[in-house]
Amino acid sequence: MLELKNLTKKFKSNTILNGINLKINEGELVVLIGPSGCGKTTTLKMINKLILPTSGEILLKGKNILKENTITLRRNMGYVIQQTGLFPHMTVAENIGLIPHIQKWNKEKLINRVEELLTMVGMDPKEYTNRYPSELSGGQQQRIGVARAFATNPDIILMDEPFSALDPITRNQLQDELYTLQQELKKTIIFVTHDMEEALRLGDKICIMKDGNILQYDTPEVILKNPADSFVEGFVGKNKIWSQPELIKASDIMINDPIISLGNKNMIQGFAQMRNNKVDSLLITNKDKKLLGIVTLKDIRRNESKELKLQDIMTKPETLSPDSNLIEILNFLNERKLNYIPITDSDETLLGLITKNTILSVMSSQYIDQEVM
Ligand SMILES: Nc1ncnc2c1ncn2[C@@H]1O[C@H](COP(=O)(O)OP(=O)(O)O)[C@@H](O)[C@H]1O
Ligand SMILES: [Mg+2]
């Protein structure tokens, strides 16, 4: 685990970092994001000891890195920067293998590793090993930068706006690839960006910085739902949640008190309850709110003998769990041509109800909020 404790940086009288605290768990990808000049690069450089803090500590697995050997520390950290930092007079293989070469790996091991890394970043070793950086596209150069950072299989990888200079399509591709790679390798990655979409796509956690302070450090989900202040809210974009529909959960949008009835009521009572509440279906539960079935207006009309009880005519509805996301809910409704879906927990207790209208009204309220602002 990596921990920044009360970390301060001053350049002359300018305070660049204002005593920040940050804990990064092993295997997590943490995104540092904030406006230009807020101190992101300075933070990364201090983790790599390229810049020394004015005060405060950086602990790696509990040890103060300032007291550790710098070379050993850097060997265990890959660093990717926006301008790739590839050496123009070295081939792709020489660039990727630079650190292993300095570490005097034997030739065969080194060649194998370079091949492996090229393959990992989606480049054919046969074609690219002997090329020079100038013979590669921007995206390919950045892939080499990523491959080089992974070369010695370090525990920590620092990435400073690695994809910012790329065109949107290539950037998307590299984001996807990094995401997939990270699912597999589970490195500790600190990734700097000023692009919120990128942060949301990649980050296990996002750290929002401004003027040398951390405003909020949490999962993308929490930041989207509960921005710490109006700056974060503005930065995230008020409606951003709708561009991340997989983060919207059934429990966020369901009606919490749907109209329910006990199964021992008769159809006349059921019909009256529907009319009074202006609904066309009733969820039938027992006294412990366990969902037993559903009765619709059609079910009541279809049955002549009005002395039947609701439990005699109810059908068993399909249900979803409270953490199904908006995409899953919409697909479920569409595939089964349903207008509603009860939300239950694992022991069938009724938690809420989602109807197509619920989804529509939640969506439209987002836009109305925006107009008011
Ligand atoms: N070596 C330096 N000397 C003086 N000021 C610096 C130095 N490096 C960075 N700064 C200043 O520190 C602030 C934060 O810089 P930086 O960490 O690069 O921001 P970011 O990466 O968030 O855009 C900026 O105002 C920058 O001008
Ligand atoms: Mg920077």
mmCIF file with all atom_site columns, C-alpha atoms in Angstrom, residues 17 61 76 153 182 265 282 298 327 371:
data_model
loop_
_atom_site.group_PDB
_atom_site.id
_atom_site.type_symbol
_atom_site.label_atom_id
_atom_site.label_alt_id
_atom_site.label_comp_id
_atom_site.label_asym_id
_atom_site.label_entity_id
_atom_site.label_seq_id
_atom_site.pdbx_PDB_ins_code
_atom_site.Cartn_x
_atom_site.Cartn_y
_atom_site.Cartn_z
_atom_site.occupancy
_atom_site.B_iso_or_equiv
_atom_site.pdbx_formal_charge
_atom_site.auth_seq_id
_atom_site.auth_comp_id
_atom_site.auth_asym_id
_atom_site.auth_atom_id
_atom_site.pdbx_PDB_model_num
ATOM 1  C CA . LEU A 1 17  ? 0.544   20.985 -2.606  1.00 0.00 ? 17  LEU A CA 1
ATOM 2  C CA . LYS A 1 61  ? 4.320   -0.661 2.482   1.00 0.00 ? 61  LYS A CA 1
ATOM 3  C CA . ASN A 1 76  ? 9.890   -1.105 -8.867  1.00 0.00 ? 76  ASN A CA 1
ATOM 4  C CA . ASN A 1 153 ? 7.145   -6.164 -13.921 1.00 0.00 ? 153 ASN A CA 1
ATOM 5  C CA . GLN A 1 182 ? -5.298  -4.104 -15.457 1.00 0.00 ? 182 GLN A CA 1
ATOM 6  C CA . LYS A 1 265 ? -58.353 -9.731 0.148   1.00 0.00 ? 265 LYS A CA 1
ATOM 7  C CA . LEU A 1 282 ? -51.127 -4.784 -7.081  1.00 0.00 ? 282 LEU A CA 1
ATOM 8  C CA . LYS A 1 298 ? -56.875 -7.519 -16.486 1.00 0.00 ? 298 LYS A CA 1
ATOM 9  C CA . ILE A 1 327 ? -28.946 -1.214 -18.768 1.00 0.00 ? 327 ILE A CA 1
ATOM 10 C CA . GLU A 1 371 ? -32.653 23.940 -17.082 1.00 0.00 ? 371 GLU A CA 1
#
